CSV table of C-alpha atoms in Angstrom, one decimal:
chain,number,residue,atom,x,y,z
A,235,MET,CA,22.4,-11.2,-7.0
A,236,GLU,CA,21.1,-8.7,-9.9
A,237,ARG,CA,19.9,-5.3,-10.1
A,238,LEU,CA,16.3,-4.7,-10.2
A,239,ILE,CA,17.0,-3.0,-14.4
A,240,PRO,CA,18.0,-7.2,-15.2
A,241,THR,CA,15.1,-8.8,-13.7
A,242,LEU,CA,12.4,-6.3,-15.6
A,243,LYS,CA,13.9,-6.8,-18.4
A,244,LYS,CA,13.9,-10.8,-17.9
A,245,ASP,CA,10.3,-10.1,-17.1
A,246,GLY,CA,9.6,-8.6,-20.7
A,247,VAL,CA,8.2,-5.0,-19.0
A,248,GLU,CA,8.3,-2.5,-22.1
A,249,LEU,CA,11.2,0.2,-21.6
A,250,ASP,CA,9.3,3.1,-21.2
A,251,LEU,CA,7.2,0.9,-18.6
A,252,ILE,CA,10.8,0.3,-17.0
A,253,LEU,CA,11.9,3.7,-16.4
A,254,LEU,CA,9.7,4.6,-15.0
A,255,ILE,CA,9.7,2.5,-13.2
A,256,ARG,CA,13.3,3.5,-12.3
A,257,THR,CA,12.4,8.0,-11.9
A,258,ILE,CA,9.7,6.6,-9.0
A,259,LEU,CA,12.8,4.6,-7.1
A,260,ALA,CA,15.0,7.4,-7.9
A,261,ALA,CA,12.6,9.6,-5.3
A,262,THR,CA,12.7,7.1,-3.1
A,263,LYS,CA,16.7,7.2,-2.8
A,264,GLU,CA,16.1,10.6,-1.6
A,265,ILE,CA,13.2,10.3,1.2
A,266,ALA,CA,14.8,7.1,2.6
A,267,PHE,CA,18.1,9.5,2.9
A,268,ARG,CA,16.5,12.2,4.4
A,269,VAL,CA,14.5,8.9,6.4
A,270,SER,CA,17.9,7.9,7.2
A,271,GLN,CA,18.7,11.6,8.1
A,272,GLY,CA,16.4,12.1,10.9
A,273,GLU,CA,16.4,15.2,12.9
A,274,LEU,CA,19.8,16.2,11.5
A,275,SER,CA,17.4,17.1,7.7
A,276,GLY,CA,15.1,18.9,9.8
A,277,VAL,CA,12.1,17.2,8.2
A,278,LEU,CA,10.4,16.0,12.1
A,279,GLY,CA,7.2,17.7,13.3
A,280,SER,CA,4.1,18.5,11.6
A,281,THR,CA,3.5,20.8,9.2
A,282,LEU,CA,0.0,23.4,10.4
A,283,ASP,CA,-1.9,22.1,7.5
A,284,GLU,CA,-4.6,19.4,7.0
A,285,ASN,CA,-3.8,16.9,3.3
A,286,ILE,CA,-8.1,16.2,2.3
A,287,GLN,CA,-8.0,12.6,4.4
A,288,GLY,CA,-8.5,15.9,6.8
A,289,GLU,CA,-4.7,15.2,8.5
A,290,VAL,CA,-2.1,16.9,9.1
A,291,GLN,CA,1.2,16.6,7.7
A,292,LYS,CA,4.3,16.2,8.6
A,293,LYS,CA,6.6,17.9,7.3
A,294,LEU,CA,7.9,14.6,5.5
A,295,ASP,CA,4.9,13.5,3.8
A,296,VAL,CA,5.3,17.7,2.6
A,297,LEU,CA,8.7,16.6,1.4
A,298,ALA,CA,8.3,13.3,0.2
A,299,ASN,CA,4.9,13.7,-2.4
A,300,GLN,CA,7.2,17.2,-3.2
A,301,LEU,CA,10.4,14.7,-4.3
A,302,LEU,CA,7.4,12.3,-6.5
A,303,LYS,CA,5.3,15.0,-8.3
A,304,ASP,CA,8.1,16.1,-9.7
A,305,MET,CA,10.4,14.1,-10.0
A,306,LEU,CA,8.0,11.9,-12.3
A,307,SER,CA,6.4,15.3,-13.7
A,308,ASP,CA,9.1,15.8,-15.5
A,309,ASP,CA,8.9,11.9,-17.2
A,310,ASP,CA,7.2,12.1,-20.8
A,311,SER,CA,6.5,9.2,-19.7
A,312,VAL,CA,3.6,10.4,-17.4
A,313,ARG,CA,0.1,11.3,-18.7
A,314,SER,CA,-1.6,11.6,-14.7
A,315,ILE,CA,-0.7,12.5,-11.2
A,316,ALA,CA,-2.9,11.3,-8.2
A,317,SER,CA,-1.5,11.4,-4.7
A,318,GLU,CA,-2.9,10.2,-1.5
A,319,GLU,CA,-2.1,13.9,-0.8
A,320,GLU,CA,-3.5,16.0,-3.9
A,321,GLU,CA,-7.3,16.4,-3.1
A,322,PHE,CA,-7.7,17.0,-7.8
A,323,VAL,CA,-5.9,14.9,-10.5
A,324,VAL,CA,-2.5,16.2,-10.8
A,325,PRO,CA,-2.0,16.4,-15.5
A,326,VAL,CA,1.3,16.5,-16.4
A,327,HIS,CA,2.0,16.1,-20.5
A,328,SER,CA,-1.0,14.9,-22.5
A,329,THR,CA,-0.1,12.1,-24.9
A,330,ALA,CA,1.7,10.5,-21.8
A,331,PRO,CA,1.6,6.6,-21.7
A,332,TYR,CA,0.8,6.3,-17.9
A,333,ILE,CA,-0.7,7.7,-15.2
A,334,VAL,CA,0.7,7.6,-11.6
A,335,ALA,CA,-0.5,7.8,-7.8
A,336,PHE,CA,0.8,7.2,-4.9
A,337,ASP,CA,0.9,7.2,-1.3
A,338,PRO,CA,3.8,9.3,-0.7
A,339,LEU,CA,4.6,8.4,3.0
A,340,ASP,CA,2.6,6.1,5.1
A,341,GLY,CA,2.8,5.1,8.9
A,342,SER,CA,3.2,9.1,9.0
A,343,SER,CA,2.4,8.6,12.5
A,344,ASN,CA,5.9,6.6,12.7
A,345,ILE,CA,8.1,9.4,11.3
A,346,ASP,CA,8.7,10.6,15.2
A,347,ILE,CA,9.3,7.7,16.7
A,348,ASN,CA,12.0,6.1,13.8
A,349,GLY,CA,8.3,3.9,13.5
A,350,GLN,CA,8.4,2.6,10.0
A,351,ILE,CA,6.9,4.1,7.3
A,352,GLY,CA,7.3,3.2,3.7
A,353,THR,CA,5.4,4.9,-0.2
A,354,ILE,CA,3.4,2.4,-1.8
A,355,PHE,CA,3.0,3.4,-6.2
A,356,THR,CA,1.0,2.2,-7.9
A,357,ILE,CA,1.2,2.4,-12.3
A,358,TYR,CA,-2.0,2.0,-15.2
A,359,ARG,CA,-1.8,2.3,-18.6
A,360,ALA,CA,-3.4,5.8,-19.2
A,361,ARG,CA,-6.9,6.6,-21.2
A,362,ASP,CA,-7.4,8.4,-24.3
A,363,ASP,CA,-11.1,8.8,-23.5
A,364,VAL,CA,-10.7,11.0,-20.8
A,365,ALA,CA,-8.2,14.3,-20.2
A,366,ALA,CA,-5.6,14.1,-18.2
A,367,ASN,CA,-6.7,16.3,-15.1
A,368,SER,CA,-9.7,14.1,-15.6
A,369,PRO,CA,-10.3,11.6,-11.8
A,370,GLU,CA,-11.2,9.3,-14.5
A,371,GLN,CA,-7.6,8.2,-15.7
A,372,PHE,CA,-7.6,6.6,-12.3
A,373,ALA,CA,-11.4,5.0,-12.9
A,374,GLN,CA,-9.6,1.7,-13.4
A,375,LEU,CA,-10.6,-1.9,-11.6
A,376,GLY,CA,-6.9,-2.6,-9.8
A,377,THR,CA,-6.7,-5.6,-12.3
A,378,GLU,CA,-5.5,-2.7,-14.5
A,379,GLN,CA,-2.6,-2.5,-13.4
A,380,VAL,CA,0.4,-2.8,-14.6
A,381,CYS,CA,3.1,-2.6,-11.8
A,382,ALA,CA,2.5,-1.8,-8.3
A,383,GLY,CA,5.0,-1.8,-4.9
A,384,TYR,CA,5.9,0.3,-2.3
A,385,VAL,CA,9.4,0.8,-0.3
A,386,LEU,CA,9.8,0.2,2.6
A,387,TYR,CA,12.1,2.7,5.2
A,388,GLY,CA,13.5,0.8,7.7
A,389,PRO,CA,16.7,-0.6,9.8
A,390,SER,CA,17.4,-1.6,5.3
A,391,THR,CA,15.2,0.1,2.7
A,392,TYR,CA,13.7,-3.0,1.2
A,393,LEU,CA,11.7,-2.8,-2.1
A,394,MET,CA,8.2,-5.3,-2.5
A,395,MET,CA,7.2,-4.5,-6.6
A,396,THR,CA,5.0,-7.0,-9.3
A,397,THR,CA,5.0,-5.9,-12.7
A,398,GLY,CA,2.0,-8.7,-13.1
A,399,GLY,CA,4.9,-11.6,-12.6
A,400,PRO,CA,5.7,-13.4,-8.6
A,401,THR,CA,6.1,-10.5,-6.6
A,402,ARG,CA,9.9,-9.9,-6.1
A,403,GLY,CA,12.3,-7.6,-3.4
A,404,TYR,CA,14.7,-6.1,-3.9
A,405,THR,CA,17.5,-4.7,-0.8
A,406,LEU,CA,18.5,-0.9,-1.8
A,407,ASP,CA,22.2,-1.4,-2.1
A,408,LEU,CA,23.9,1.0,-0.2
A,409,THR,CA,27.6,0.6,-1.3
A,410,HIS,CA,26.5,1.8,-4.9
A,411,GLY,CA,22.8,2.6,-4.9
A,412,GLY,CA,20.4,0.9,-6.2
A,413,TYR,CA,18.3,-1.8,-5.2
A,414,LEU,CA,19.2,-5.6,-6.0
A,415,LEU,CA,17.3,-7.9,-5.9
A,416,THR,CA,17.1,-10.8,-2.5
A,417,VAL,CA,14.1,-12.1,-2.9
A,418,PRO,CA,13.5,-14.1,-6.8
A,419,GLU,CA,10.0,-15.0,-5.9
A,420,VAL,CA,8.0,-14.0,-2.2
A,421,THR,CA,5.8,-17.1,-2.3
A,422,LEU,CA,3.3,-15.9,1.2
A,423,SER,CA,3.3,-18.7,4.4
A,424,GLN,CA,-0.7,-19.7,4.6
A,425,ASP,CA,-0.2,-21.4,7.9
A,426,SER,CA,1.2,-18.8,9.9
A,427,MET,CA,-1.8,-17.8,12.8
A,428,GLU,CA,-0.4,-14.0,13.3
A,429,PHE,CA,-3.0,-11.0,13.6
A,430,SER,CA,-2.4,-7.6,12.7
A,431,ALA,CA,-4.9,-4.8,13.9
A,432,ASN,CA,-5.1,-1.7,16.0
A,433,MET,CA,-7.2,-3.1,18.6
A,434,ALA,CA,-8.3,-0.2,19.9
A,435,ASN,CA,-10.7,0.7,17.7
A,436,TYR,CA,-12.3,-2.9,19.1
A,437,ARG,CA,-15.0,-1.0,20.0
A,438,TYR,CA,-16.6,1.0,16.7
A,439,TRP,CA,-16.8,-1.9,14.3
A,440,GLN,CA,-19.3,-3.6,14.0
A,441,GLU,CA,-21.1,-7.4,16.0
A,442,GLY,CA,-19.7,-9.5,13.1
A,443,VAL,CA,-16.0,-8.1,13.5
A,444,GLN,CA,-16.9,-7.8,17.8
A,445,HIS,CA,-17.7,-11.4,18.1
A,446,TYR,CA,-14.7,-12.7,14.5
A,447,PHE,CA,-11.8,-11.3,17.4
A,448,ASP,CA,-13.6,-12.0,21.0
A,449,GLN,CA,-13.3,-15.6,19.1
A,450,VAL,CA,-9.3,-14.8,17.9
A,451,LEU,CA,-7.9,-14.3,20.5
A,452,TYR,CA,-10.1,-15.4,23.9
A,453,SER,CA,-12.7,-18.4,22.9
A,454,SER,CA,-11.7,-20.7,20.3
A,455,GLU,CA,-9.0,-23.7,20.5
A,456,ASP,CA,-8.4,-23.5,16.9
A,457,TYR,CA,-7.1,-19.5,17.4
A,458,LYS,CA,-4.3,-20.9,20.4
A,459,ASP,CA,-1.4,-20.2,18.7
A,460,VAL,CA,-2.4,-16.9,18.0
A,461,THR,CA,-0.3,-14.0,18.1
A,462,MET,CA,-0.4,-9.6,17.2
A,463,ARG,CA,1.4,-8.0,15.4
A,464,TYR,CA,0.3,-4.8,14.1
A,465,ASN,CA,2.5,-0.9,13.9
A,466,GLY,CA,0.5,1.7,13.3
A,467,ALA,CA,1.5,1.7,9.0
A,468,MET,CA,0.1,-0.6,6.2
A,469,VAL,CA,3.6,-1.1,4.1
A,470,GLY,CA,5.0,-2.7,7.8
A,471,ASP,CA,2.7,-4.5,8.3
A,472,ILE,CA,2.5,-5.7,4.9
A,473,ASN,CA,5.9,-6.7,4.4
A,474,ARG,CA,6.0,-8.6,7.9
A,475,ILE,CA,2.6,-11.0,6.1
A,476,LEU,CA,4.1,-11.4,2.5
A,477,ILE,CA,7.4,-12.0,4.5
A,478,LYS,CA,5.8,-14.7,7.4
A,479,GLY,CA,2.4,-15.3,6.6
A,480,GLY,CA,-0.7,-13.6,8.4
A,481,VAL,CA,-3.5,-12.0,7.3
A,482,PHE,CA,-3.9,-7.4,8.0
A,483,HIS,CA,-7.5,-6.5,9.0
A,484,TYR,CA,-8.5,-2.6,9.2
A,485,PRO,CA,-12.4,-3.2,8.7
A,486,SER,CA,-15.3,-0.1,8.9
A,487,ASP,CA,-16.6,1.3,12.0
A,488,ALA,CA,-18.4,3.8,13.5
A,489,ARG,CA,-16.5,7.5,13.3
A,490,ALA,CA,-17.4,9.9,11.3
A,491,GLY,CA,-15.5,9.3,8.0
A,492,ASN,CA,-15.0,5.4,8.7
A,493,GLU,CA,-18.6,3.7,7.7
A,494,ASN,CA,-16.5,2.9,5.2
A,495,GLY,CA,-12.9,1.7,6.0
A,496,LYS,CA,-10.3,3.6,6.6
A,497,ILE,CA,-7.7,2.0,3.1
A,498,ARG,CA,-8.1,4.5,0.6
A,499,LEU,CA,-8.6,2.0,-2.6
A,500,LEU,CA,-6.4,3.6,-5.1
A,501,TYR,CA,-3.3,4.3,-3.1
A,502,GLU,CA,-3.4,1.7,-0.6
A,503,ALA,CA,-5.6,-1.2,-1.4
A,504,ASN,CA,-4.9,-1.9,-4.6
A,505,PRO,CA,-1.3,-2.4,-5.2
A,506,LEU,CA,-1.5,-4.4,-2.0
A,507,ALA,CA,-3.7,-6.3,-2.9
A,508,MET,CA,-2.3,-7.0,-6.1
A,509,LEU,CA,1.5,-7.7,-4.1
A,510,ILE,CA,-0.7,-9.8,-2.1
A,511,GLU,CA,-1.8,-12.2,-5.0
A,512,LYS,CA,0.8,-12.5,-6.6
A,513,ALA,CA,2.7,-14.1,-4.0
A,514,GLY,CA,-0.4,-16.9,-3.6
A,515,GLY,CA,-2.7,-14.8,-0.8
A,516,LYS,CA,-6.1,-12.5,-0.6
A,517,ALA,CA,-7.6,-9.5,-0.5
A,518,THR,CA,-10.8,-8.7,0.1
A,519,ALA,CA,-13.7,-5.4,1.5
A,520,HIS,CA,-17.3,-6.5,2.3
A,521,GLY,CA,-16.0,-10.2,1.5
A,522,LYS,CA,-15.4,-9.1,-2.1
A,523,ARG,CA,-12.0,-9.1,-4.6
A,524,ILE,CA,-10.7,-6.0,-3.5
A,525,MET,CA,-9.4,-5.4,-7.4
A,526,ALA,CA,-12.4,-6.6,-8.4
A,527,LEU,CA,-14.2,-3.1,-6.9
A,528,PRO,CA,-15.4,-0.5,-9.2
A,529,PRO,CA,-14.0,2.5,-8.2
A,530,THR,CA,-16.6,4.9,-7.0
A,531,SER,CA,-14.4,9.0,-6.7
A,532,LEU,CA,-10.7,8.8,-6.2
A,533,HIS,CA,-10.2,8.6,-2.3
A,534,GLN,CA,-12.8,6.2,-2.0
A,535,ARG,CA,-12.0,4.1,0.6
A,536,VAL,CA,-13.4,0.8,1.6
A,537,PRO,CA,-12.6,-1.5,4.0
A,538,VAL,CA,-9.6,-4.9,4.3
A,539,VAL,CA,-8.7,-8.1,4.8
A,540,MET,CA,-5.6,-9.5,3.1
A,541,GLY,CA,-2.5,-12.2,3.9
A,542,SER,CA,-3.1,-15.9,4.0
A,543,ASN,CA,-5.9,-17.3,2.6
A,544,ASN,CA,-7.4,-19.7,4.8
A,545,LEU,CA,-7.0,-16.3,7.1
A,546,VAL,CA,-8.9,-14.6,4.5
A,547,ASP,CA,-11.1,-17.0,3.5
A,548,GLU,CA,-12.4,-17.2,7.3
A,549,PHE,CA,-13.2,-14.8,8.6
A,550,ASP,CA,-14.8,-13.0,5.9
A,551,LYS,CA,-17.2,-16.6,6.2
A,552,ALA,CA,-17.1,-16.1,9.4
A,553,ILE,CA,-18.9,-12.2,8.7
A,554,PHE,CA,-20.3,-12.6,5.0
A,555,SER,CA,-22.5,-15.8,5.2
A,556,ASN,CA,-24.3,-14.9,8.0
A,557,SER,CA,-24.7,-10.3,7.4
A,558,ASN,CA,-23.4,-9.7,10.1
A,559,VAL,CA,-22.2,-6.7,8.3
């Protein structure tokens, strides 16, 4: 099995970007170790604070965020950092070539139950027309990403990443501490009938979305082989879809703050959309390509449907062709 850096070199990735990726992954290895220790490392449970999203922070949220910030701040290729846990952009090196955004620990509700959690990250080229501390640094389309990926902390530590070419899978080899290429090219199945959606939110969805899921779950013969999988960590659900096919849904709903969805465009939707697209799938919001959405704010939220082409197309056609949402 080939190691990560030789693979990136074969893909023609620039050396400074390779080194930046290595910095991010060094932080994920430390997070993976803390996760594997669980209660032994004193990282379980919640703090008394809320993040900018209004969510109670877990101890491991804070630790993962600080680890990534510290390591990226020491990397002279990083101009600016944006985190789901931070209200503002963190300026680093004013003339550096790259900016990095991340969700340090996706699925934090799973931390205390030893469930799936992960780190999502994305890299863009820095803008020279705005200051390093400006949110405008990150006001770039998802199509401008030069790298997107996530690390899933599960039975094994698994990296899914693209630098503009194929989506590739890597597994952390604990014998030497490096990521090894284990899936050279991920190809998303178009035959799966797996759906990932939080059905507890059904009561808050708009009528057109409810009707669509009524068909999926109860009425239509077209969905007789359907299965539902949802584990409360988007990174885990997307990993399953990339490997087995299917579709992930997180629609907007009637709850305060969720009118435009819950998934953050910068930290979650864009990087995961890039991975899905590079594996041959689709990712949309309001029937439009996620990576073509103009960002309006650092913590912008969007509704999400992503996965196998046929299932994304069916949903978008059912909902938006009749203007039900």
